CSV table of C-alpha atoms in Angstrom, one decimal:
chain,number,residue,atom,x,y,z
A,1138,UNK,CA,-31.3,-3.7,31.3
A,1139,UNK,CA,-29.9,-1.9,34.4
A,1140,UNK,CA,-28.4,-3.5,37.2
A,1141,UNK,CA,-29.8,-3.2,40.8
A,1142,UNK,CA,-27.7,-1.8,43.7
A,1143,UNK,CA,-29.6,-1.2,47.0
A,1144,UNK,CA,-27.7,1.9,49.4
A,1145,UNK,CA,-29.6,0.9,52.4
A,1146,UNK,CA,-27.1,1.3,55.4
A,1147,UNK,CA,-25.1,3.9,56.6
A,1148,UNK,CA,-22.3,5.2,53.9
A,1149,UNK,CA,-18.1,4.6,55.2
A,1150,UNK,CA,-15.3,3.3,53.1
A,1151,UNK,CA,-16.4,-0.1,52.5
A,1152,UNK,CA,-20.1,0.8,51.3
A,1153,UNK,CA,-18.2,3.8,49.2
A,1154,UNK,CA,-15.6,1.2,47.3
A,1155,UNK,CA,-18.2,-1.6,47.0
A,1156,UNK,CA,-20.3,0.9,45.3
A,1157,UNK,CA,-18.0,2.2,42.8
A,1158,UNK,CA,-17.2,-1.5,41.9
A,1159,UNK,CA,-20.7,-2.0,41.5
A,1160,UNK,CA,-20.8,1.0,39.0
A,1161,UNK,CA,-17.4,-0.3,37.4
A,1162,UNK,CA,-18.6,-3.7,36.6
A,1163,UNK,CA,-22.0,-2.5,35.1
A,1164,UNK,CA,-20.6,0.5,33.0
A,1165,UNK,CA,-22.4,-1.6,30.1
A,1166,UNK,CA,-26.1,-2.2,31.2
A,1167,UNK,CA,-26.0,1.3,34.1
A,1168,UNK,CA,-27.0,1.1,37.2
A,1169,UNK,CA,-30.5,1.5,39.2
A,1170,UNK,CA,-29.3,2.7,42.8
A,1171,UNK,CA,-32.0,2.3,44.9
A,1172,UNK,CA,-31.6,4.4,47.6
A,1173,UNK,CA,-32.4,4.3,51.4
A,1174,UNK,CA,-29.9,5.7,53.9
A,1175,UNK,CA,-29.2,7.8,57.0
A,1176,UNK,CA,-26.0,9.2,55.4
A,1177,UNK,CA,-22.5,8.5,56.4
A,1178,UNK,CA,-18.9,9.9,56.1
A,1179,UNK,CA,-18.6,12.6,53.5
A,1180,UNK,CA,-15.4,12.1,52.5
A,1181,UNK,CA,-16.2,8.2,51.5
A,1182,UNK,CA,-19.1,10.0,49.6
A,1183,UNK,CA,-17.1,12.5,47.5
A,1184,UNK,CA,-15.7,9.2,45.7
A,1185,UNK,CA,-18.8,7.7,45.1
A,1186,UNK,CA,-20.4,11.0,43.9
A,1187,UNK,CA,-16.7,11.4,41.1
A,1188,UNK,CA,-17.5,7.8,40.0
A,1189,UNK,CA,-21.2,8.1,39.4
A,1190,UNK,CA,-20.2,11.6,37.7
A,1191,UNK,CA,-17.8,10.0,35.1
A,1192,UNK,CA,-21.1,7.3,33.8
A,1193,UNK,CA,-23.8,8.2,31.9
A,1194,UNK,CA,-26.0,5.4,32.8
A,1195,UNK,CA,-26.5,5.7,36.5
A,1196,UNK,CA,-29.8,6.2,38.3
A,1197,UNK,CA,-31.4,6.6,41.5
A,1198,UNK,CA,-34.1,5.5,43.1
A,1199,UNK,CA,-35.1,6.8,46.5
A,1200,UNK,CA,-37.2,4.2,48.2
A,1201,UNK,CA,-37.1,5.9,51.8
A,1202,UNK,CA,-34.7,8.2,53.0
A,1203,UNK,CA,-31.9,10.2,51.8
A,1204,UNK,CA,-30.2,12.0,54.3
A,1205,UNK,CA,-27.1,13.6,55.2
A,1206,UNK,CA,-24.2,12.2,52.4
A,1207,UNK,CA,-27.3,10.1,50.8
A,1208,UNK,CA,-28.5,13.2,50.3
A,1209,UNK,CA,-26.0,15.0,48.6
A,1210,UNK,CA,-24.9,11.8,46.1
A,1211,UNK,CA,-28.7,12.3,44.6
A,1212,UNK,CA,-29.1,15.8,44.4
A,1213,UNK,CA,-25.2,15.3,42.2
A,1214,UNK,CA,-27.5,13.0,39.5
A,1215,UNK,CA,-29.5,15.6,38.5
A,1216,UNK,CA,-33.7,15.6,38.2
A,1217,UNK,CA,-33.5,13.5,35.3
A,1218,UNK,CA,-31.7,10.7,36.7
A,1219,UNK,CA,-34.1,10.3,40.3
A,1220,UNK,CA,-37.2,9.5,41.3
A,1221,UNK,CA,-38.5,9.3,44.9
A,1222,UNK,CA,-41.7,7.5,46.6
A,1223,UNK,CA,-43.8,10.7,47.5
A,1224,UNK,CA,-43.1,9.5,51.6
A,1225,UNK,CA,-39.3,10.3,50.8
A,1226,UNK,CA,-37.1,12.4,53.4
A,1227,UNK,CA,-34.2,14.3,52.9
A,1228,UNK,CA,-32.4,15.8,55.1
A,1229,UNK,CA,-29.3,18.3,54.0
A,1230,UNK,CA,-26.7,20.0,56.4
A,1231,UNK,CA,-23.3,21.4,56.9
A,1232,UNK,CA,-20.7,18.5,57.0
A,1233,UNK,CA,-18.8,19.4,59.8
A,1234,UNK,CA,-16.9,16.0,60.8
A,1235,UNK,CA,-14.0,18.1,61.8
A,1236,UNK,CA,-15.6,20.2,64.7
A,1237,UNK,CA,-16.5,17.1,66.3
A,1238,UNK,CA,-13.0,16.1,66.3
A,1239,UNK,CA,-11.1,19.3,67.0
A,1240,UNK,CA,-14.4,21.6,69.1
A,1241,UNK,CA,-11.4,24.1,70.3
A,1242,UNK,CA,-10.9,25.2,66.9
């Protein structure tokens, strides 16, 4: 049987390495990943979405919202591997973390 972890806050490095442990330490029984976030950093994501890539046992399960870097980690799965509550948001957009930073380039 699957193994439960709940996304429910906002994705940064700490939510990105306690996920891929997560995934890690069930790569026998998968992984439900129960999904309800605003998004996050995307580079914390791009980790998250390599691990979940490399197991075949990995679902989701959007119980709310899935926006932003949330967003992007499902879509990665594949329509096979989510299913959504028919109130589920998602929101998709340009990461653009760097023109907040630098807005003269």
């Amino acid at each position: 049987m699957k193994k439960q972890y709940l996304l429910y806050n906002v994705i940064y490095s700490g939510t990105a390495g306690d996920f891929i442990n997560a995934l890690e330490a069930n790569k026998e029984s998968g992984t439900n990943v129960r999904v309800n976030s605003p998004g996050g950093d995307p580079y914390s994501t791009y980790g998250m979405i390599a691990k979940a890539g490399e197991m075949d046992n990995v679902s989701y399960q959007v119980d709310g919202q899935a926006n932003s870097c949330a967003f992007y980690l499902v879509a990665n799965a594949g329509m096979d591997n989510v299913e959504c509550l028919d109130v589920s948001t998602f929101i998709a957009h340009r990461a653009a973390s760097w023109m907040e930073k630098y807005p003269d380039m």
